[in-house]
Coordinates of C-alpha atoms and ligand atoms in Angstrom, one line a residue:
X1 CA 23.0 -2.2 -22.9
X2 CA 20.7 -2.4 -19.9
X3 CA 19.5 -5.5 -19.2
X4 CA 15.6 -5.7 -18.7
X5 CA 13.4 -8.2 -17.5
X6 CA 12.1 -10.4 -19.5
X7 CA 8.2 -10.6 -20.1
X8 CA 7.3 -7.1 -18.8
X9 CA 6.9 -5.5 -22.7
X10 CA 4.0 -3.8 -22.1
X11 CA 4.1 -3.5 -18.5
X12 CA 4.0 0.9 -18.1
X13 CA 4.7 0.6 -14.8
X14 CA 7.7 -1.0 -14.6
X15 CA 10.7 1.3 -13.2
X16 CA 8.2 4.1 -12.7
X17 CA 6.9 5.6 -9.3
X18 CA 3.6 5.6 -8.3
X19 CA 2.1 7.3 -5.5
X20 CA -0.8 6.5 -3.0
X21 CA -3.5 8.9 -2.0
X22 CA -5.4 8.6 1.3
X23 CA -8.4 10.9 -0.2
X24 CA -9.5 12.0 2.9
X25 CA -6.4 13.8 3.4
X26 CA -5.2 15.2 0.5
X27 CA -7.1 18.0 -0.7
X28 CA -10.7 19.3 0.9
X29 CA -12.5 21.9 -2.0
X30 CA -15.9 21.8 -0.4
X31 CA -14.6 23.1 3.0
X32 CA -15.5 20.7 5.1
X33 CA -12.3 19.5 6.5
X34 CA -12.7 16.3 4.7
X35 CA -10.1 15.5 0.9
X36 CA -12.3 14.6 -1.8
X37 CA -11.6 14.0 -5.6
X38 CA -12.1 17.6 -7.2
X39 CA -8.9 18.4 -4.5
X40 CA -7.0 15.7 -5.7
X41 CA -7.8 17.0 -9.7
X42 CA -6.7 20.1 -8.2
X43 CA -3.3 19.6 -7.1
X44 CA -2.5 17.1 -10.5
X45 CA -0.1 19.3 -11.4
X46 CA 2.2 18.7 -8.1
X47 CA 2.0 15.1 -9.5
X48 CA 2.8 16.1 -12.7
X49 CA 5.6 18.0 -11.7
X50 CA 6.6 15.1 -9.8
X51 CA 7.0 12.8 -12.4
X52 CA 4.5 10.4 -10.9
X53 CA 3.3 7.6 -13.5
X54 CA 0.4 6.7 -11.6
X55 CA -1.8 7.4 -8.5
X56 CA -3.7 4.9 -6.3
X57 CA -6.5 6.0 -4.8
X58 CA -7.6 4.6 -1.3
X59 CA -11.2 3.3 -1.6
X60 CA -13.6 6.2 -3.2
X61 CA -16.4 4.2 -3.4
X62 CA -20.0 4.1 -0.9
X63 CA -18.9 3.4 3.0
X64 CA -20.3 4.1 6.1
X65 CA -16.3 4.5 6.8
X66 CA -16.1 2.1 9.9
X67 CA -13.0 1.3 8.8
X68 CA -12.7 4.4 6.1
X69 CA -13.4 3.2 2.9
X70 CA -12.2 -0.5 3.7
X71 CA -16.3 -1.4 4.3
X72 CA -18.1 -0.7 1.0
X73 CA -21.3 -0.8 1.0
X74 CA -21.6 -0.2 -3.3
X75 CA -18.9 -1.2 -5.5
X76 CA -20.5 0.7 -8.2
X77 CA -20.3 4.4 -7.6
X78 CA -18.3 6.6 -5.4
X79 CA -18.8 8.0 -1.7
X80 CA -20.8 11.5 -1.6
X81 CA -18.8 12.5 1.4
X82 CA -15.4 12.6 -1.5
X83 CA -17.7 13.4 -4.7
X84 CA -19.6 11.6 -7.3
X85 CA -18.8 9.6 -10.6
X86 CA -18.8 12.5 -12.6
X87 CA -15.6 13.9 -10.4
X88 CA -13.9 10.8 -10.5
X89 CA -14.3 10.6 -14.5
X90 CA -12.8 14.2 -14.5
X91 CA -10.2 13.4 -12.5
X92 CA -9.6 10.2 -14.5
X93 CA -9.4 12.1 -17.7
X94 CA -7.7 15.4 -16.1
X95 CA -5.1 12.6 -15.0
X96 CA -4.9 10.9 -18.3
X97 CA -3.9 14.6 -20.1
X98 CA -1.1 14.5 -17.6
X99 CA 0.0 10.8 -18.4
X100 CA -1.2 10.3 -15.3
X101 CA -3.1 6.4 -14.6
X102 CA -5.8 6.3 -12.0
X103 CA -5.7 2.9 -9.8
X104 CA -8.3 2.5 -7.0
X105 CA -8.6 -0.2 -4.2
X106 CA -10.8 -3.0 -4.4
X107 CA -12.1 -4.5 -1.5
X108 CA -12.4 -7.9 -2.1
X109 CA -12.6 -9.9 1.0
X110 CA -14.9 -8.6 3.4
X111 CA -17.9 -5.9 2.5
X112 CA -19.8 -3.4 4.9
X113 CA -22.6 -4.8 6.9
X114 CA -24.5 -2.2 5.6
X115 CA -23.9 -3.5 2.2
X116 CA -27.3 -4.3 0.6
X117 CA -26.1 -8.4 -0.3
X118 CA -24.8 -8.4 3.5
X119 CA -28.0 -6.7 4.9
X120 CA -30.2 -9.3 2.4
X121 CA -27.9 -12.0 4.0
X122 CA -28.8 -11.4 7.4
X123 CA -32.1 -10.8 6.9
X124 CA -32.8 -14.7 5.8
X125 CA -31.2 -17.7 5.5
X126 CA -33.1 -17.8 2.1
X127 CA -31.5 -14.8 0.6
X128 CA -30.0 -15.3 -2.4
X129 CA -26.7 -13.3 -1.2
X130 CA -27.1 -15.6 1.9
X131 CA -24.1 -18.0 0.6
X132 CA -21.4 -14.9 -0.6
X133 CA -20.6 -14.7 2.8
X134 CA -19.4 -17.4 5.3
X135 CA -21.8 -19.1 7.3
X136 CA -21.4 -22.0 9.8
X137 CA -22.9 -23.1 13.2
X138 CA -22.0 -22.2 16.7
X139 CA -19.6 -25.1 18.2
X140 CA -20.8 -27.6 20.6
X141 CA -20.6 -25.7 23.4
X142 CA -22.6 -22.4 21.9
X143 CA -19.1 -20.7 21.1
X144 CA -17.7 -19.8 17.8
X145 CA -17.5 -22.8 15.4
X146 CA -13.4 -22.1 15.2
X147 CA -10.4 -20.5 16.7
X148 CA -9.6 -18.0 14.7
X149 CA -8.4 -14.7 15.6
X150 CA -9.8 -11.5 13.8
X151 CA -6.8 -9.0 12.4
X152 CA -8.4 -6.2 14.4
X153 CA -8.6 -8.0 18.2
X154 CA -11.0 -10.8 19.2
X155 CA -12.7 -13.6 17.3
X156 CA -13.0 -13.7 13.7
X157 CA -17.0 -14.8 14.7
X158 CA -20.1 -12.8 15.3
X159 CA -23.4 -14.3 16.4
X160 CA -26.3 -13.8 14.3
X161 CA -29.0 -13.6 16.8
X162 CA -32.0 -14.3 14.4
X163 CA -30.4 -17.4 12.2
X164 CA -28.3 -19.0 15.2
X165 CA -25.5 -19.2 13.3
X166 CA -21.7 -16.9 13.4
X167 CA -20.9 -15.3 9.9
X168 CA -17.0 -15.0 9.7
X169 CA -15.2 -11.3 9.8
X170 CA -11.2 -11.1 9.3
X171 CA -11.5 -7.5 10.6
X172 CA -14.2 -5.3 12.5
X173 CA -17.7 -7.4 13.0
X174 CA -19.2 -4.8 10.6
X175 CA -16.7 -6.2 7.8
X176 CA -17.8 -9.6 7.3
X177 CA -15.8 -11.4 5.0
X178 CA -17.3 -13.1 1.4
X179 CA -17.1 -16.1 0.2
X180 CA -14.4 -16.9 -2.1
X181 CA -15.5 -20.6 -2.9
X182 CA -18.7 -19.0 -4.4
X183 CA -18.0 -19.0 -7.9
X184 CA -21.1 -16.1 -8.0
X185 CA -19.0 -14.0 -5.6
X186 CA -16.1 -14.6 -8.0
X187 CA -17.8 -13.6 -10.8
X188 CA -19.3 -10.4 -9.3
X189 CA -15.9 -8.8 -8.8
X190 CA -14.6 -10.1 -12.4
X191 CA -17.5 -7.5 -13.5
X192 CA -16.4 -4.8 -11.1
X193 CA -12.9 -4.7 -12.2
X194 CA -14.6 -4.4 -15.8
X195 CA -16.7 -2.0 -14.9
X196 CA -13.8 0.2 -13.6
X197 CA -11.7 -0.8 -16.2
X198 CA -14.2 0.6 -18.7
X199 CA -14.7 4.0 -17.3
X200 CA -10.6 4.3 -17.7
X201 CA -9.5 3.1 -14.4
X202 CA -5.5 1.9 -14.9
X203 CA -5.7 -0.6 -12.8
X204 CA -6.2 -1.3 -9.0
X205 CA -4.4 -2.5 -5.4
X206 CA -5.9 -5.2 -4.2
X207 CA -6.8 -5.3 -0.5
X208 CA -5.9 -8.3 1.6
X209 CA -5.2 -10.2 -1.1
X210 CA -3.4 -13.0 0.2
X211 CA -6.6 -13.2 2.7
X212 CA -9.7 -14.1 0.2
X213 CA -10.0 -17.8 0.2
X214 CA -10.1 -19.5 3.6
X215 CA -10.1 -23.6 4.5
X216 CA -13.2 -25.0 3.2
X217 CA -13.4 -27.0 6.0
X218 CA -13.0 -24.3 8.6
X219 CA -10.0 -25.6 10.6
X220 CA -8.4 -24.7 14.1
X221 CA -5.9 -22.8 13.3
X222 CA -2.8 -24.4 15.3
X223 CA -0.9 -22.6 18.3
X224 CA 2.2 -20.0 17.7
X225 CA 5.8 -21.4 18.4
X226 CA 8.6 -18.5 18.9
X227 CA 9.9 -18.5 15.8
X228 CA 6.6 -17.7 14.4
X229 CA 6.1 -13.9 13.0
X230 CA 5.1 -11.7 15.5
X231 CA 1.7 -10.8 15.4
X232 CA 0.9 -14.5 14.9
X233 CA 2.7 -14.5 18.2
X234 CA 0.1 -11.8 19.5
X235 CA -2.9 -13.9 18.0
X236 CA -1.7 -17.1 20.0
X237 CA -1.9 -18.3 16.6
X238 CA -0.5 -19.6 13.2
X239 CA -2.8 -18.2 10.3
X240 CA -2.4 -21.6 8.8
X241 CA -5.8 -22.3 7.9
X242 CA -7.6 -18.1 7.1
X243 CA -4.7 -16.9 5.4
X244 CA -2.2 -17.4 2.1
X245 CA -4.4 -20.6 1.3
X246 CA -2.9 -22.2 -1.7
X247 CA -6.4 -21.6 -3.6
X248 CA -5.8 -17.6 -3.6
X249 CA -3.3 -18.0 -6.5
X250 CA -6.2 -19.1 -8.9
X251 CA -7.9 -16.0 -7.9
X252 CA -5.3 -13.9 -8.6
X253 CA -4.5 -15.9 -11.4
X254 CA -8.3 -14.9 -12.5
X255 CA -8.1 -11.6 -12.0
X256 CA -4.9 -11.3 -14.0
X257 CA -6.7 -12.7 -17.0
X258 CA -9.1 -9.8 -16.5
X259 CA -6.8 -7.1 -16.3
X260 CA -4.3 -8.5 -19.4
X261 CA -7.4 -8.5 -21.8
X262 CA -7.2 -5.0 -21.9
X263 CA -5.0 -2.4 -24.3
X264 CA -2.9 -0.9 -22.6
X265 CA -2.7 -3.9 -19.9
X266 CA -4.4 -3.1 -16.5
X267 CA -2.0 -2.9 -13.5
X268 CA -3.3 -4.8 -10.5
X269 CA -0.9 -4.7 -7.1
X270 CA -1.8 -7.2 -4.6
X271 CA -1.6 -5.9 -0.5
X272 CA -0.3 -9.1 0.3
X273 CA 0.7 -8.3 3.7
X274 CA 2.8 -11.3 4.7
X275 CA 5.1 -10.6 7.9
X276 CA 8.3 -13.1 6.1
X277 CA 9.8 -12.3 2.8
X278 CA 9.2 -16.7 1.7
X279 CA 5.7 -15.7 2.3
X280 CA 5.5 -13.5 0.3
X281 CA 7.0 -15.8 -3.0
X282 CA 4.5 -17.9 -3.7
X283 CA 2.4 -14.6 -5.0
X284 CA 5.5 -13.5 -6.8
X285 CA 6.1 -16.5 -9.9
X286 CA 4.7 -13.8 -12.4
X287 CA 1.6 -15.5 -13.6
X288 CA -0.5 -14.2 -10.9
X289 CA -0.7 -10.0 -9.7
X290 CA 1.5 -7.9 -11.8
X291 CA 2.9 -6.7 -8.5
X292 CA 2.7 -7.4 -4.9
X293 CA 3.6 -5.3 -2.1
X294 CA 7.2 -6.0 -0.1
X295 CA 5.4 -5.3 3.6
X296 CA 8.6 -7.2 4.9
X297 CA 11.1 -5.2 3.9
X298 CA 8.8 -1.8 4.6
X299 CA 9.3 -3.8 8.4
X300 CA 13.0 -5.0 8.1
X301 CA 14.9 -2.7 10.3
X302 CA 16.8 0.4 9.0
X303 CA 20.6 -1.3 9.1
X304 CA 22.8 -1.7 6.7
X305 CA 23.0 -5.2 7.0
X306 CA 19.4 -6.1 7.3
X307 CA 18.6 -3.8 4.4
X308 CA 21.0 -5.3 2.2
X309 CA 19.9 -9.0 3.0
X310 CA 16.2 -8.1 2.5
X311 CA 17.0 -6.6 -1.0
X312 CA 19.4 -9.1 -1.7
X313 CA 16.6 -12.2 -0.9
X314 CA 13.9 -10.2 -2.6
X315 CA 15.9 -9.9 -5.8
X316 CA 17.1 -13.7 -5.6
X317 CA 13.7 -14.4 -5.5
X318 CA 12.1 -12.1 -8.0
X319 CA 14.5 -11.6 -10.5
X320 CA 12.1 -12.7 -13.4
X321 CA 9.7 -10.0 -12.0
X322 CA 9.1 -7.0 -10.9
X323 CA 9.7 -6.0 -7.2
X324 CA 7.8 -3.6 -5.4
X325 CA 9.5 -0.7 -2.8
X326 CA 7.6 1.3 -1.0
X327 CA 8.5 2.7 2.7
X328 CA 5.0 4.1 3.8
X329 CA 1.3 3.5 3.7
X330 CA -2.2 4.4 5.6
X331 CA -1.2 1.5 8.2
X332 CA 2.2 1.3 8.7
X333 CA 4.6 4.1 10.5
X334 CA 6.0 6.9 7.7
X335 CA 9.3 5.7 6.6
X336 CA 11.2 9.1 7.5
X337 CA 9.5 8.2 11.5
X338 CA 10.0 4.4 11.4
X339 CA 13.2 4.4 9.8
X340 CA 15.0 7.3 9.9
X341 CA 13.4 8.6 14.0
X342 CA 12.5 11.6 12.4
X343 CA 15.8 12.8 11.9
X344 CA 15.9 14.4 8.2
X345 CA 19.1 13.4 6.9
X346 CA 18.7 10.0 7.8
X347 CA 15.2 10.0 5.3
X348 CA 17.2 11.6 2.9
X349 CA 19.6 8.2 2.8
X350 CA 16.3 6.1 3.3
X351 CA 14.4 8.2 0.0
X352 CA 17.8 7.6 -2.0
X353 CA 17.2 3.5 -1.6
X354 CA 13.6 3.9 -2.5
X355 CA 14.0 5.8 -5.4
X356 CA 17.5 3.7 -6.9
X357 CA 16.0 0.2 -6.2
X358 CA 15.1 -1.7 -9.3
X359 CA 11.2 -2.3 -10.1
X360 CA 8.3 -0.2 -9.2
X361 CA 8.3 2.5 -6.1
X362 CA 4.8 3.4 -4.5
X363 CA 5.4 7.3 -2.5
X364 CA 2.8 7.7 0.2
X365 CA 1.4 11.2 0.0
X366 CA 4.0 13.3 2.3
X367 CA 6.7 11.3 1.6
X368 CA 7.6 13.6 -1.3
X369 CA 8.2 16.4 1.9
X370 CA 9.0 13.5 4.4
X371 CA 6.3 13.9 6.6
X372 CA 6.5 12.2 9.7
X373 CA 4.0 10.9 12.1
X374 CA 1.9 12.5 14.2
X375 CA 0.6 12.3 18.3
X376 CA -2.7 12.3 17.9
X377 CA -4.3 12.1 21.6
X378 CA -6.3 9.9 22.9
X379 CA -9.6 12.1 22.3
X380 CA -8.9 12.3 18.8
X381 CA -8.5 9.0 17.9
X382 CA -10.8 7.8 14.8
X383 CA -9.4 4.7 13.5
X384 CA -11.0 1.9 15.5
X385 CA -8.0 -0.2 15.8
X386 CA -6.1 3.0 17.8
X387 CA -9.3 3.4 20.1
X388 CA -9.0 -0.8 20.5
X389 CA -5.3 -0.7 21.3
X390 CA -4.9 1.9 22.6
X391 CA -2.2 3.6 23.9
X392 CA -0.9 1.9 20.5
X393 CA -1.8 4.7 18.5
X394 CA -3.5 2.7 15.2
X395 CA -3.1 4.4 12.2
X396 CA -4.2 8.1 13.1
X397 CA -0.7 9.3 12.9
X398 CA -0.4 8.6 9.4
X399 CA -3.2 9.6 7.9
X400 CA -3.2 13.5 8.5
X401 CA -3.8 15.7 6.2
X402 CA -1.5 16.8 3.4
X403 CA 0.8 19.7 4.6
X404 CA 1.0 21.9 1.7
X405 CA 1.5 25.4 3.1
X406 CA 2.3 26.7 6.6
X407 CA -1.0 28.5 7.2
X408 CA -4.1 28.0 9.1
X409 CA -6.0 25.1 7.2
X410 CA -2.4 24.8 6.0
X411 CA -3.5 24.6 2.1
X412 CA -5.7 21.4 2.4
X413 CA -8.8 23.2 3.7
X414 CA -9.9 26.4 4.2
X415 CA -8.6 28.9 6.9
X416 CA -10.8 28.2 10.2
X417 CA -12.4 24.9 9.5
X418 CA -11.1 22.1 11.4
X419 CA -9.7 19.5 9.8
X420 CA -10.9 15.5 10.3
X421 CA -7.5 15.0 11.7
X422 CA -5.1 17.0 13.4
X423 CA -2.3 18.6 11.2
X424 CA 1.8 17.8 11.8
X425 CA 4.6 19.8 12.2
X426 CA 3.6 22.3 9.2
X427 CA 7.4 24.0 8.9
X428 CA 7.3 21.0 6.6
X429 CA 5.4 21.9 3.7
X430 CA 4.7 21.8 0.2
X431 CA 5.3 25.7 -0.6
X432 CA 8.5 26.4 1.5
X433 CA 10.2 23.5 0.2
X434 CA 9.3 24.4 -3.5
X435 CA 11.1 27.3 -3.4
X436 CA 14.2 25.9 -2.0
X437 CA 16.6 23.9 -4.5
X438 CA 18.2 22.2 -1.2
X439 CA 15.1 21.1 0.0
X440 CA 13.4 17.5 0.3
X441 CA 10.9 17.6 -2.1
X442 CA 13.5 18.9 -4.5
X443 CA 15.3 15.8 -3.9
X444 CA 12.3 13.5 -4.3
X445 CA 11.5 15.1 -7.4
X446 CA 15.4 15.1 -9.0
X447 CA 15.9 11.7 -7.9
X448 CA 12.7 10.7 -9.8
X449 CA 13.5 12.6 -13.0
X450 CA 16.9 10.5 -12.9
X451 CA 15.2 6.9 -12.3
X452 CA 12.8 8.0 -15.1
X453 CA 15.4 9.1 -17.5
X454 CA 18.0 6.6 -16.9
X455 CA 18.1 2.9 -18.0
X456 CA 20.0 1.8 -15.6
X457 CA 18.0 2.9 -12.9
X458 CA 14.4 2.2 -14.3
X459 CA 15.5 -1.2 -15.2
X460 CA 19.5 -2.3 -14.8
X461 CA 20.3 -5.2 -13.2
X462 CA 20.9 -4.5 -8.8
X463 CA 24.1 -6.0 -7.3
X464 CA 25.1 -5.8 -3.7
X465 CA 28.7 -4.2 -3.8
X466 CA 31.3 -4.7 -0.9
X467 CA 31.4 -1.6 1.8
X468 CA 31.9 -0.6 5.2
X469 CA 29.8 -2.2 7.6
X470 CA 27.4 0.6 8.2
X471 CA 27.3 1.4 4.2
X472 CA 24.8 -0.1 2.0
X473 CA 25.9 -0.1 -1.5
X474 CA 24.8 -1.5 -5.1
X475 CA 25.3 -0.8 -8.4
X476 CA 22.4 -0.5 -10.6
X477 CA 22.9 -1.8 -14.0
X478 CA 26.7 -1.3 -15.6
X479 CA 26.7 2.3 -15.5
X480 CA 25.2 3.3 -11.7
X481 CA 26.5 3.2 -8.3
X482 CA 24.4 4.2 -5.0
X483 CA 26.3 4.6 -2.0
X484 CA 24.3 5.4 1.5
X485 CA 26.3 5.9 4.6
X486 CA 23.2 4.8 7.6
X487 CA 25.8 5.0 10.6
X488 CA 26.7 8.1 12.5
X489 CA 30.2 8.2 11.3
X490 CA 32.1 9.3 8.3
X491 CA 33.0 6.1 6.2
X492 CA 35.0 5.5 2.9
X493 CA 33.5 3.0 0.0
X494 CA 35.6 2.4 -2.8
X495 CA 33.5 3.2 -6.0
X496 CA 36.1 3.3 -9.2
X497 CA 36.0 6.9 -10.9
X498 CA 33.0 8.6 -11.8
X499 CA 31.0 12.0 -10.6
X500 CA 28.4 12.5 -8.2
X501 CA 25.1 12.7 -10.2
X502 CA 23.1 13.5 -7.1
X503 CA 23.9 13.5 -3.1
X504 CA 21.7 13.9 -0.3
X505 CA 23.6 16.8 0.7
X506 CA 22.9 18.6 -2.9
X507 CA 26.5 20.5 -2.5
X508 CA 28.0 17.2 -4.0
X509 CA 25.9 17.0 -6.9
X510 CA 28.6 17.2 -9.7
X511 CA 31.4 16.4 -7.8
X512 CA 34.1 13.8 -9.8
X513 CA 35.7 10.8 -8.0
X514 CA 38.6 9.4 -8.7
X515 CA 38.3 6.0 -6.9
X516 CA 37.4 6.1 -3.2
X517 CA 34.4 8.2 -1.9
X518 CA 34.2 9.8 1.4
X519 CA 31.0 9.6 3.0
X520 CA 29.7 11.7 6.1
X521 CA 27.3 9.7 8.5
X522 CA 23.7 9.9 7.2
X523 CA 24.5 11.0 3.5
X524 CA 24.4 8.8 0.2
X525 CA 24.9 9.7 -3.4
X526 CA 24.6 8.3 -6.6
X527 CA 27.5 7.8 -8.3
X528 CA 27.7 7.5 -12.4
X529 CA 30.8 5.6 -13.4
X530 CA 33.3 6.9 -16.1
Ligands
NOJ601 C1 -5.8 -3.4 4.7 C2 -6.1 -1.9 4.5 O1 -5.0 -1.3 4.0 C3 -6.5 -1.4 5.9 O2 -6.5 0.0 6.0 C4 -7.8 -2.0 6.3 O3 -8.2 -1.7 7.6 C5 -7.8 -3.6 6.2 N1 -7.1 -4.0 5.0 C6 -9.2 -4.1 6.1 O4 -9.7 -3.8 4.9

């Protein structure tokens, strides 16, 4: 029998695959070169065909889309430039008649300044939404009353002119951040999640959610050594005292009360973008979000090795819940570019891992086709952390439209409007790969309908299995072995007998082993054992 783990009864998601939508990009119906929600209703039956469990939605509601959806400015009701509440109840229902769940993105740390509480806030120190954000006064000197570092470049401090005093913003100035020690702010979002949770939302991803609660008292944050992460190396700082406070685990534990009072139980996936896998624990003890996304292993380098040791730590560390995969998002590099260098049987391998890896998979729209990224010049830059950076490109070059058909307007919008971003390559596309057996979004869609329809794979226990140094191999349960060759050369992994369920190169599909498997550079399979 395959094993399961324990405590998820109830948990739909588990083993499944979801799949995010950026909704600017994925469909436009009202041709003007922007995706909205009646597109994404439209093209349900892709999902459907997919076997997709669930979508998450990238934030629909009000913004004035400084940082696209990520400053709301209403909580309540959707963003006219993607539709209205009436489209996203259709496409909630036209979803459900698919067994498809809706999730959508709340915003919890940080509003728009345009938000009426922020805009109140501002406007006197009397307000009564004065205190759900975070106030202090200028330092001795004038300057900002600490020395932290804003996520998108600069300090995380903006002068109010009018009040003399800096209100605190983890990302642009016009997202200034609440406050998560106000038990009022606290309860405002338990009653948007209900109010979404009512209208038959399934559940939502939680932005910066290892972010919301910051040091009461406002600390220095202390100086980066070298064996600190990264970008805390680029801050000049340790986010010791603005990020992963130990008081966010009540808040998800809160929110998880919310969510698990409901029938079926609401899913809620934390963005807990932590740069170390032991960072990322703490979230993971399984009283807290159902799930939380692995950003370090999206980041750990495409070896063998590396690979293996990421998984292996993960599942160590998770093995009484339920790990998340996922290879792509709206900010990070598209797995088939960051992993595999664009080259297309090397994303094959990488899409095999995703989709044989025990727990819950998120696709980013395009992966289904492996979509890479795209140059997007200087001129064209939207997102305001590519113009910032610049020449490091943001997060332009994954966000482009959805490439369903090699045409002008290329099936998201019509013929001869431009598009908000500049299309990709479109010989990869949605129609020509339908009508090709070998193709990639053939592969995406037969390795889902095995996970989906295979114990083993949806839930069976994973185990690192001995192979050649540039193979990565595991079995999945009693019954499953996945074999992925990542080097350049042809290499041999001893498997036992069994037959070739599915291979990257679909010509093996079906083939029987008798013990030892020969595997070409950049190919996998998935191997069921007799
Ligand atoms: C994470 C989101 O995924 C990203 O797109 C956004 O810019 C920041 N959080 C701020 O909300």
């Amino acid at each position: 029998m395959t094993e399961t783990t324990p405590g998820t009864d109830g948990q739909w998601w588990v083993g499944e695959v979801l799949y995010q939508i950026y909704p600017r990009s994925y469909q436009d119906t009202d041709g003007d070169g922007v995706g909205d929600l009646r597109g994404i209703t439209d093209r349900l039956d892709h999902l459907a065909w997919l076997g997709i469990r669930a979508i998450w939605l990238s934030p629909v509601t009000v913004s004035p889309n400084a940082d696209f959806g990520y400053d709301v400015a209403d909580y309540y009701d959707v963003d006219p430039s993607l539709g209205t509440l009436a489209d996203l109840d259709e496409l909630i229902a036209a979803a459900a008649a698919r067994g498809i769940g809706v999730l959508m993105d709340l915003v919890p740390n940080h509003t728009s300044d345009r938000h009426p509480w922020f805009v109140g806030a501002r406007g006197s120190v009397d307000d009564p939404h004065r205190a759900w954000y975070v106030w202090a006064d200028p330092a001795p000197d004038g300057g900002p009353p600490n020395n932290w570092v804003s996520t998108f470049g600069g300090s995380a401090w903006e002068l109010d002119e009018a009040s003399r005093q800096y209100f605190l913003h983890n990302f642009l100035d016009s997202q200034p951040d609440l406050d998560w020690w106000n038990e009022e702010v606290r309860a405002e979002f338990d009653r948007i999640l209900r109010f979404w949770f009512d209208r038959g939302v399934s559940g939502f991803r939680i932005d910066v959610a290892h972010m919301v609660v910051k040091d009461r008292e406002l600390r220095d944050n202390p100086p980066a050594v070298d064996s600190d992460p990264l970008m805390d190396q680029i801050r000049g700082q340790r986010q010791e005292f603005n990020s992963c406070r130990p008081e966010t685990h009540d808040v998800h534990r809160r929110w998880r009360a919310v969510a698990d009072s409901y029938d079926p139980p609401r899913l809620l996936v934390g963005e807990t973008f932590v740069e170390r896998l032991e960072d990322l624990f703490p979230f993971t003890d399984g009283t807290q979000l159902h799930l939380d996304f692995n950003i370090p292993f999206a980041h750990t380098s495409f070896s063998a090795s590396a690979l293996r040791d990421a998984i292996a730590t993960t599942e160590a560390a998770m093995a009484p819940v339920v790990p998340v995969w996922t290879g792509s998002n709206h900010d990070i590099s598209r797995f088939p570019s960051r992993w595999a260098g664009d080259d297309p049987g090397l994303a094959r391998v990488a899409l095999m891992m995703l989709l044989t890896l025990r727990g819950t998979v998120f696709l980013y729209q395009g992966d289904e086709i492996g979509m890479t990224d795209v140059d997007i010049p200087r001129d064209e830059l939207v997102d305001p952390v590519g113009i910032r950076f610049h020449p490091y490109a943001g997060r332009d070059p994954v966000r482009t439209p959805m490439q369903w058909e090699d045409v002008d307007g290329a099936g998201f919008t019509p013929a001869g409007v431009p598009p908000w971003l500049r299309f990709g390559d479109l010989t990869c596309n949605v129609v020509d790969q339908h009508a090709d057996p070998t193709s990639f979004l053939h592969l995406t869609h037969d390795l889902i309908a095995l996970r989906v329809a295979t114990p083993d794979l949806r839930t069976g226990l994973w185990r690192a299995v001995d192979a050649p140094a540039d193979v990565l191999a595991y079995t999945r349960g009693d019954g499953h072995l996945v074999a992925l060759n990542l080097g350049d050369a042809s290499a041999t992994v001893g498997t036992g007998p069994g037959s070739v369920v599915i291979g990257t190169d679909r010509a093996r599909d079906g083939e029987v082993v008798a013990d030892g498997l020969a595997l070409p550079g950049r190919s996998g399979v998935v191997l069921r054992r007799s």
